[in-house]
Short mmCIF file of C-alpha atoms and ligand atoms in Angstrom, two decimals:
data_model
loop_
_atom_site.label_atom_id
_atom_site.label_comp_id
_atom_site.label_asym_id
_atom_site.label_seq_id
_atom_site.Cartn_x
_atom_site.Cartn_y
_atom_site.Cartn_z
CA UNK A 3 -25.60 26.52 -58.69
CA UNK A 4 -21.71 26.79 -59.40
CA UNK A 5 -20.25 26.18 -62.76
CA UNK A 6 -16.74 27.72 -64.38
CA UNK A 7 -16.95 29.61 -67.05
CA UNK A 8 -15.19 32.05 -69.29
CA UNK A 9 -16.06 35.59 -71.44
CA UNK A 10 -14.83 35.04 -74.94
CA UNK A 11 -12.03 37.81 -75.76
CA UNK A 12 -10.75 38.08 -71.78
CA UNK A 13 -8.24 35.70 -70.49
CA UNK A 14 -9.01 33.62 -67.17
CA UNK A 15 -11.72 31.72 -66.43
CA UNK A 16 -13.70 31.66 -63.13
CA UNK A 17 -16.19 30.25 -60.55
CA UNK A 18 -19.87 31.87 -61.07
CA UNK A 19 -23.65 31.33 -60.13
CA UNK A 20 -26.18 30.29 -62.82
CA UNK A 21 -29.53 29.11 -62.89
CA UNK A 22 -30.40 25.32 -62.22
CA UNK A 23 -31.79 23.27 -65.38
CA UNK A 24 -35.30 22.70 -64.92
CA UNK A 25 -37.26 19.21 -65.03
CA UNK A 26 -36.56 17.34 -67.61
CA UNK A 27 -39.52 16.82 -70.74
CA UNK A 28 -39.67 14.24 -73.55
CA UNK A 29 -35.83 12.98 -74.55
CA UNK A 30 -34.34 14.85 -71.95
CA UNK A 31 -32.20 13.73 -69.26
CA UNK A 32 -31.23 16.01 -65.75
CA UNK A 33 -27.92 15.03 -64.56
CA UNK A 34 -25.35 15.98 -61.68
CA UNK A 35 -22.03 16.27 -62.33
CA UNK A 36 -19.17 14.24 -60.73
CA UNK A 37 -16.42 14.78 -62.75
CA UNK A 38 -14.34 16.90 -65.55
CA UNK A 39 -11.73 16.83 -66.96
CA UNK A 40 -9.14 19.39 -68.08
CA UNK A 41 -7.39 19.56 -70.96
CA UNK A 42 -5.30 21.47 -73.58
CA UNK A 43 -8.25 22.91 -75.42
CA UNK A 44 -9.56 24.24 -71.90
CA UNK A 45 -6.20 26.20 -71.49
CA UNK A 46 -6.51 27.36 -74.98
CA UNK A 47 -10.03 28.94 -74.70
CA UNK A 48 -9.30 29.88 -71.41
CA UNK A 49 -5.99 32.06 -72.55
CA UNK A 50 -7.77 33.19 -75.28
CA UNK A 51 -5.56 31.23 -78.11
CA UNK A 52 -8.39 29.37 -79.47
CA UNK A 53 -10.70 31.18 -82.16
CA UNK A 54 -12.79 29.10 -82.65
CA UNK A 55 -14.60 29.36 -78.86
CA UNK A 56 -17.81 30.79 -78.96
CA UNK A 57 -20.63 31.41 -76.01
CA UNK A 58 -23.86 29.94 -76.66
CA UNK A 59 -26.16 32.27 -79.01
CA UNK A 60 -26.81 35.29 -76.60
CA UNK A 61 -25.33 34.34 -73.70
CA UNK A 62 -22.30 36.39 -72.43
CA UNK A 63 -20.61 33.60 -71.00
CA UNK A 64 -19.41 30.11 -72.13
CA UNK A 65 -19.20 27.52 -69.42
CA UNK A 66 -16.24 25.12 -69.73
CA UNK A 67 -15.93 21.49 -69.99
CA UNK A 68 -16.17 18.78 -72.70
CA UNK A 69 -14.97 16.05 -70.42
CA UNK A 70 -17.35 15.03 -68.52
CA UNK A 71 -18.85 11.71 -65.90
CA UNK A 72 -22.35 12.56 -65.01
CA UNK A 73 -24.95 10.82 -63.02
CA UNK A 74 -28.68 10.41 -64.21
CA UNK A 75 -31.36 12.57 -61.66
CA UNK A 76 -34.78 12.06 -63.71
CA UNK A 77 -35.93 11.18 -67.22
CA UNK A 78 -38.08 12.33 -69.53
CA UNK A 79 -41.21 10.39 -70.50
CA UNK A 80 -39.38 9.66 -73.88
CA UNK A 81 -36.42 8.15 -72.51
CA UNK A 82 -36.01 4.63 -72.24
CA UNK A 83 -32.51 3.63 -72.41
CA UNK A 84 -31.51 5.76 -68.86
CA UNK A 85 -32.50 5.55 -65.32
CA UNK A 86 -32.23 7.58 -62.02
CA UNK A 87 -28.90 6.59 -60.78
CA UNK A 88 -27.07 5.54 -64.21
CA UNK A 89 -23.47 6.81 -65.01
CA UNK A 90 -22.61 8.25 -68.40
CA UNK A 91 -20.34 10.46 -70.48
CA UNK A 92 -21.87 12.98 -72.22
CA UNK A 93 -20.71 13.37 -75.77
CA UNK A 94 -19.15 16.83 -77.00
CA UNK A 95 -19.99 17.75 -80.23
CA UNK A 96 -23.59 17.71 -82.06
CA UNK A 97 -24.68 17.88 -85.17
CA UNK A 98 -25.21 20.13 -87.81
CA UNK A 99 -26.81 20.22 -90.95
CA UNK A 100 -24.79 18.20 -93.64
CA UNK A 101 -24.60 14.72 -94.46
CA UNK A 102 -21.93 13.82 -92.24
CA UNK A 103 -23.83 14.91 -89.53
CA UNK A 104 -27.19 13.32 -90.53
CA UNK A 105 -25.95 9.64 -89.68
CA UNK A 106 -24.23 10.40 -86.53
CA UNK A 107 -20.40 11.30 -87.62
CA UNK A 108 -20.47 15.17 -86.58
CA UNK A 109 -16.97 14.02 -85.94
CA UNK A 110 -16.39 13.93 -89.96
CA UNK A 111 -18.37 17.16 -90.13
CA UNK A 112 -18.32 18.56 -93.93
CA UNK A 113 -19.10 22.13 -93.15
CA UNK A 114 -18.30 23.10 -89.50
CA UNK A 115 -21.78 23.82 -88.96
CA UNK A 116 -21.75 21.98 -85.49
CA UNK A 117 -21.74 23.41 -81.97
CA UNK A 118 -19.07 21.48 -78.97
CA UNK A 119 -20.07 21.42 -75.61
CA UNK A 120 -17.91 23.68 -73.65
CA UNK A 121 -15.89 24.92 -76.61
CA UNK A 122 -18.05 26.28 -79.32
CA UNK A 123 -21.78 27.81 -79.13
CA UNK A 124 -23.13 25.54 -76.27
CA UNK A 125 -22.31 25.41 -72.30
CA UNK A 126 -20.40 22.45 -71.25
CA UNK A 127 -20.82 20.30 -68.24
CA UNK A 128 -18.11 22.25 -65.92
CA UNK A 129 -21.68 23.01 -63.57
CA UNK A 130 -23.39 21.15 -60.91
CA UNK A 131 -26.51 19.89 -63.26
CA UNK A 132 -27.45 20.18 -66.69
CA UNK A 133 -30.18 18.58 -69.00
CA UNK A 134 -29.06 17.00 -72.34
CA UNK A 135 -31.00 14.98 -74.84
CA UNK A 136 -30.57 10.87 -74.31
CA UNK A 137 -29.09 10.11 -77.73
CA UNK A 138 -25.95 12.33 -76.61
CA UNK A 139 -25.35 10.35 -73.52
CA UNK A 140 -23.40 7.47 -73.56
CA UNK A 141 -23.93 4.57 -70.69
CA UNK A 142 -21.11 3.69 -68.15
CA UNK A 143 -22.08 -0.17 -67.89
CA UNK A 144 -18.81 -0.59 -65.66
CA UNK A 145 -19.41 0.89 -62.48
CA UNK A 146 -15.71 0.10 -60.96
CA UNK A 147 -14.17 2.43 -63.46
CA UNK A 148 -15.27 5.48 -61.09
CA UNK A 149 -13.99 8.32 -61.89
CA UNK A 150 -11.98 6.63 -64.75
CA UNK A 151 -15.02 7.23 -66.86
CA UNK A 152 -14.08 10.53 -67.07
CA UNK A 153 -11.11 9.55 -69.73
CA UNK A 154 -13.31 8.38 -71.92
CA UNK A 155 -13.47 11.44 -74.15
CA UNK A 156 -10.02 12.48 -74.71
CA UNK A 157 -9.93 8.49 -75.29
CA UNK A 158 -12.30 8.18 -78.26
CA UNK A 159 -10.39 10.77 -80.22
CA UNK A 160 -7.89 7.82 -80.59
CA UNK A 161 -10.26 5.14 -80.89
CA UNK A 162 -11.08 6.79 -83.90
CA UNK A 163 -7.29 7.62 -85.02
CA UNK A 164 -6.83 4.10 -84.65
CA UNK A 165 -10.26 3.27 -86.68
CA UNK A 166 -8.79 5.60 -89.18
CA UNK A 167 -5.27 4.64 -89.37
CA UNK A 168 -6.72 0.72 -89.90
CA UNK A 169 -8.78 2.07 -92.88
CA UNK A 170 -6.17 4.07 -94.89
CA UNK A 171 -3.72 1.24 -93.95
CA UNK A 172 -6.25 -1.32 -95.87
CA UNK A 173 -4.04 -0.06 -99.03
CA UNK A 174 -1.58 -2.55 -98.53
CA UNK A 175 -0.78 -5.92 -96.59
CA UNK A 176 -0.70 -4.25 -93.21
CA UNK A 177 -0.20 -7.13 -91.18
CA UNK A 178 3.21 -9.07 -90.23
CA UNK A 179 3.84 -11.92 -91.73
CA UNK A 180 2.69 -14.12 -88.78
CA UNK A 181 -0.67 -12.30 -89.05
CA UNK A 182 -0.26 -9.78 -85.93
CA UNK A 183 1.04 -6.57 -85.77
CA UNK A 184 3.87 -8.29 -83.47
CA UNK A 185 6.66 -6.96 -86.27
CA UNK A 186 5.44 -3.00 -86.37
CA UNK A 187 7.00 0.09 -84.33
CA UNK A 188 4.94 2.50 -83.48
CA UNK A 189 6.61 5.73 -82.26
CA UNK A 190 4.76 8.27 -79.85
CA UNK A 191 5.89 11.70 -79.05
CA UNK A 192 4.58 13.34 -75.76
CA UNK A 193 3.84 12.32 -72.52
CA UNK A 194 0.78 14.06 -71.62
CA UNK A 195 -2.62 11.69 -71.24
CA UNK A 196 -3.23 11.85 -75.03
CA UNK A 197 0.50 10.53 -75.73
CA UNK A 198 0.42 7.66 -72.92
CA UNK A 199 -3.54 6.66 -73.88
CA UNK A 200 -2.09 6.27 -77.69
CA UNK A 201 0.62 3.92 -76.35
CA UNK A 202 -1.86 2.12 -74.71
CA UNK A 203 -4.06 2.04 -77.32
CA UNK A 204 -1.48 0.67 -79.72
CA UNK A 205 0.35 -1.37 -77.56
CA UNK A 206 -3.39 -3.48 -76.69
CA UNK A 207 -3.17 -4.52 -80.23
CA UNK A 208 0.01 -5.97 -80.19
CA UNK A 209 2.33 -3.24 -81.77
CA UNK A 210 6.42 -2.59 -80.30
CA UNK A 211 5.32 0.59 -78.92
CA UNK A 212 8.32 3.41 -78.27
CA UNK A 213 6.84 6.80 -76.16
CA UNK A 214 9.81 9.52 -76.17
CA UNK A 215 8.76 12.96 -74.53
CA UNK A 216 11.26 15.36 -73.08
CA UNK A 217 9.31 15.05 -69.48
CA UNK A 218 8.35 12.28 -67.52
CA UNK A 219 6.10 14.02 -64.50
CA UNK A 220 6.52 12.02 -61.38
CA UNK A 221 7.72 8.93 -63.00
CA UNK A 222 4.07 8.10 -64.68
CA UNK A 223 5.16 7.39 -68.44
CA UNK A 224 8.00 5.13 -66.91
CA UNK A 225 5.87 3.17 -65.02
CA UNK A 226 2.89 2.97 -67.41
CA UNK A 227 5.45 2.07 -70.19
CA UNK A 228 6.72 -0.78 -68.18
CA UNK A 229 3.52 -2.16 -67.56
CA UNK A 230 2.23 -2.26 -71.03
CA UNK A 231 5.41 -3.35 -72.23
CA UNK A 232 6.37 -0.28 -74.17
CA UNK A 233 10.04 1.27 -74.09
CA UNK A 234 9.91 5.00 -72.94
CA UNK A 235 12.75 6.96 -74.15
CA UNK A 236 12.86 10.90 -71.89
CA UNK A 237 14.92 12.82 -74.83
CA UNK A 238 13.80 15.60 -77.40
CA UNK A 239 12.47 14.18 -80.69
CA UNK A 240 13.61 17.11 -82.80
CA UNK A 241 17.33 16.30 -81.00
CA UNK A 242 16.91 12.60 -82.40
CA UNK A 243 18.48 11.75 -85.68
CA UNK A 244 15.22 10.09 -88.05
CA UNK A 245 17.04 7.16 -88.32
CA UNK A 246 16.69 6.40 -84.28
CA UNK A 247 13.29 6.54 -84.56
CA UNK A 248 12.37 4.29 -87.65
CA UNK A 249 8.86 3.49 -87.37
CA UNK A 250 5.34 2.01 -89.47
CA UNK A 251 3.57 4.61 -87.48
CA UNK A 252 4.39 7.77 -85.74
CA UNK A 253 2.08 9.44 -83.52
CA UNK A 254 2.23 12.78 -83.18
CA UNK A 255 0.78 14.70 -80.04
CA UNK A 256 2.62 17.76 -79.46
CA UNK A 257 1.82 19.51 -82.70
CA UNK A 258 5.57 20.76 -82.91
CA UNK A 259 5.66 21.07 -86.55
CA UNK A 260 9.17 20.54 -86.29
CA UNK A 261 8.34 16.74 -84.79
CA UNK A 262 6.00 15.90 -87.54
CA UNK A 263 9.28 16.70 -90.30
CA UNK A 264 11.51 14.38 -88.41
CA UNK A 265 8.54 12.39 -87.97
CA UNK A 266 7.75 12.09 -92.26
CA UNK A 267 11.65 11.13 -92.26
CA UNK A 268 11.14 8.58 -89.52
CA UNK A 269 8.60 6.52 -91.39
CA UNK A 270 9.37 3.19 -93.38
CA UNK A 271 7.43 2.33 -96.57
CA UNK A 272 3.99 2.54 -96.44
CA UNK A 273 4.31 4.54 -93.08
CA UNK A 274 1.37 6.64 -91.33
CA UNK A 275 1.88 9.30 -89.52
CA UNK A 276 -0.58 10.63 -86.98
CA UNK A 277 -1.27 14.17 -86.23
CA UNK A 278 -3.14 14.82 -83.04
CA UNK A 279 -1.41 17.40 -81.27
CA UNK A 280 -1.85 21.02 -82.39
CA UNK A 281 -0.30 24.33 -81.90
CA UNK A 282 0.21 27.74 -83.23
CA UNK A 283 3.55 27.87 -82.81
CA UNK A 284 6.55 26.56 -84.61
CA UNK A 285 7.77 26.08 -88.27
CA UNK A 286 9.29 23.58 -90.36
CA UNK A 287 10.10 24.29 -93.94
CA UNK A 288 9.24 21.19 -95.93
CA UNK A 289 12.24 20.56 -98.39
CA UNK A 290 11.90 18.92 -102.06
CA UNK A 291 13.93 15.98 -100.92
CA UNK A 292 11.13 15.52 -98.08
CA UNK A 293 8.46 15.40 -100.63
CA UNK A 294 10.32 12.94 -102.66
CA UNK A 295 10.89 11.22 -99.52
CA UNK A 296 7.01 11.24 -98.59
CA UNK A 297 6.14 10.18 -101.97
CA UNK A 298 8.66 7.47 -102.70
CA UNK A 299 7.54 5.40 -99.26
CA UNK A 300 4.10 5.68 -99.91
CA UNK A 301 3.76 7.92 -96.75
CA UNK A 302 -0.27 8.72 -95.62
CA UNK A 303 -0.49 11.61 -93.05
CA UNK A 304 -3.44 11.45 -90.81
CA UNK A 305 -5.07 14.83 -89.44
CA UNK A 306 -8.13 13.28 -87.01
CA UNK A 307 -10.37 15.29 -84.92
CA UNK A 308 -13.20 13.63 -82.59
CA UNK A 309 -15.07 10.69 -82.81
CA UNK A 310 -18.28 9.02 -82.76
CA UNK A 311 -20.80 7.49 -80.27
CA UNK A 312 -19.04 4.05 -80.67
CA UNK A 313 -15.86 5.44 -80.46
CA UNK A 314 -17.21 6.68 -76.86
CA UNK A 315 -18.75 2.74 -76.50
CA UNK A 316 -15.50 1.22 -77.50
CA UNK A 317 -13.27 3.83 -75.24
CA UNK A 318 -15.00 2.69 -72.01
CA UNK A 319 -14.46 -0.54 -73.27
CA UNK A 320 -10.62 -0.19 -73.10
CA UNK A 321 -10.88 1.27 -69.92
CA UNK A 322 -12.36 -1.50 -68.00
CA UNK A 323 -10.05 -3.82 -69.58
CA UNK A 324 -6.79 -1.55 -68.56
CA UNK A 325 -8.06 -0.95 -65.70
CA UNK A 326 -8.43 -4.89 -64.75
CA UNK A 327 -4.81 -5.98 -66.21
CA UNK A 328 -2.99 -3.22 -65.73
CA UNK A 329 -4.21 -2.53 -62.14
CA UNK A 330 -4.02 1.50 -60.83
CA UNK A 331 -2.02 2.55 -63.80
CA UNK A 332 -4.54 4.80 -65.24
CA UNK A 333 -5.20 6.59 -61.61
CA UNK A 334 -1.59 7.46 -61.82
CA UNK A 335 -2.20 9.53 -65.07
CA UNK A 336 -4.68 11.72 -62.77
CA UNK A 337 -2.05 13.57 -61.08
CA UNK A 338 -4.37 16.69 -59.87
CA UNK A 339 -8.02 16.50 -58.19
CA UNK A 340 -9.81 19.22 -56.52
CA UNK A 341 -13.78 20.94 -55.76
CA UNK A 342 -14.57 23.58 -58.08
CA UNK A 343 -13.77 26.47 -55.56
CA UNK A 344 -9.94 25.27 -55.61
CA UNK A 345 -9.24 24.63 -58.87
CA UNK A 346 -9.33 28.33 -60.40
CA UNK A 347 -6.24 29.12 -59.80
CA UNK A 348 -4.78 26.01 -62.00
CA UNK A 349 -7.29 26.07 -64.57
CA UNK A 350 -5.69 29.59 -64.92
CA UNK A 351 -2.06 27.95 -64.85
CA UNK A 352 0.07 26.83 -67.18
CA UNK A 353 -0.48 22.80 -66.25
CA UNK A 354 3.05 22.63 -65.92
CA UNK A 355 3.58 19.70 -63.53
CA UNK A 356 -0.12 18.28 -64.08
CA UNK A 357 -0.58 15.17 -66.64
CA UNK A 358 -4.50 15.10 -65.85
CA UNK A 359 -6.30 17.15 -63.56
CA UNK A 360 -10.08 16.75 -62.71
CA UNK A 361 -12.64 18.43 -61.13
CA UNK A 362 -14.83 16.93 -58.24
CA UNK A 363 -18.08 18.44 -58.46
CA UNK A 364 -19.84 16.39 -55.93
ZN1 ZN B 407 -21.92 18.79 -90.31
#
């Protein structure tokens, strides 16, 4: 059967035959692939710029993909919560050894002792079938979000940014004084799926949402912006003067450490700032008077990294309900579809000109 795959250490990744799973026993579920997605850390691991991509223990190859929409084939004897025919996402990281891990937040891992589907030391779903264990799959109940589903893992990293940024902001009264979050400004740079998901995200809970990104491919941000009621600003944040872009929270997703200093100046008291993008590049010298800054406005910087199996519930949650009030904006965001066979060549790309692209695998 086909999957994509890469060697860790050469650049490019590419279409290859491997051996079908065999019959699923006990926990374990045999699924066919309909969908992945493609993101940053595909192009990373792909041109080599991510070291922490690993093939499974003695295995040459790693396949690819940690977005995935599956379909159920056959069941164990153990499983009882799936059935030929069900929909779910599989979830991408699993656990190691430490605490963390032991109750089901791999995502908060203590030791880095975990392996990531299609990223680190285990093959990811980027093949026609696999087998995986029941307590990593997560139920699609909604079967009109289609290939939607497929969001859902990129979207639980900020389900859980959001879970996080509600816990730190417990410190203090975070609320307007109406009780809503109808007063706050929440700034987000980038307008790739992870920057217009956030102002989604935020927006849903009632927050003045403001998404500035130098590009706006084919119009999407606009349009999303203006149907979740968010103001979307096309400019350069490190152009922007701090005090243009005064904000209670300021989301991060381009990893430009140059954003995330204009950002720390940006903030009001008691500000968060988010850090989701990442990057090797850049530099920012931070300055005394930033520290001051930071530590006169009570300023909490967020680094957040994965989430949990409710964050996956919760994200397919929000889906279904943006995908009933706001109508086809969501489809818009996939900008790129093709079969395995075709999508090589873009996978090998730089994106440029893509916000999502997916891969059809049946
Ligand atoms: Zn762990």
């Amino acid at each position: 059967m086909k999957a994509i795959a890469v060697k860790i250490g050469q650049k490019g990744s590419f279409l290859v035959n491997v051996e079908p799973p065999k019959g699923p026993v006990g926990n374990q579920v045999l699924l066919k692939t309909l969908y992945t997605g493609v993101c940053g850390t595909d192009r990373g691991i792909i041109n080599g710029l991510l070291n922490f991509a690993k093939a499974e223990s003695g295995k040459e190859i790693l396949i690819l993909g940690h977005e995935g929409l599956a379909q159920v084939m056959d069941v164990g004897d153990n499983v009882r919560s799936l059935r030929p025919g069900d929909l779910v996402v599989p979830m991408v990281r699993r656990p190691g050894k430490c605490i963390q891990c032991g109750v089901g937040r791999q995502d908060n891992c203590e030791d880095g002792d975990f392996v990531e589907a299609g990223i680190r030391g285990k093959d990811g779903f980027m093949r026609e079938y696999f087998i995986d264990d029941e307590q990593y799959l997560v139920k699609v109940k909604d079967n009109n979000l289609g290939k939607l589903a497929v969001l859902t893992e990129p979207l639980k990293n900020l389900v859980k940014a959001y879970d996080v940024y509600q816990t730190v902001s417990d410190r203090y009264l975070k609320m307007c004084s109406d009780g809503s979050y109808e007063c706050k400004k929440v700034t987000v740079i980038g307008a790739g799926p992870i920057g217009i998901l956030f102002s989604m995200l935020f927006s849903t809970h009632g927050f003045q949402v403001r998404l500035i990104s130098r590009s706006d491919k084919e119009g999407v941000a606009t349009s999303i912006c203006k149907k979740i009621g968010a103001d979307f600003t096309q400019a350069d944040a490190i152009k922007l003067n701090p005090e243009e872009m005064v904000s209670d929270v300021f989301v991060d997703t381009t990893g430009r450490p140059e954003v995330i200093g204009k950002g720390l100046q940006a903030l009001k008291y008691n500000g968060v700032e988010i850090l989701f993008g990442t990057t090797l590049a850049g530099n920012y010298s931070i300055t005394g008077a930033l520290v001051t800054e930071a530590v006169e406005k009570n300023v909490t910087i967020i680094g957040t990294v994965d989430g949990a199996k409710q964050h996956y519930i919760e994200a397919l949650n929000y889906l279904s309900m943006w995908k009933e009030t706001y109508g086809n904006s969501l489809e818009l965001m996939i900008t790129d579809e093709d079969v395995p066979e075709n999508s090589i060549e873009a996978l090998n790309g730089d994106g440029k000109g893509e916000i999502k692209r997916i891969v059809r695998w049946s």
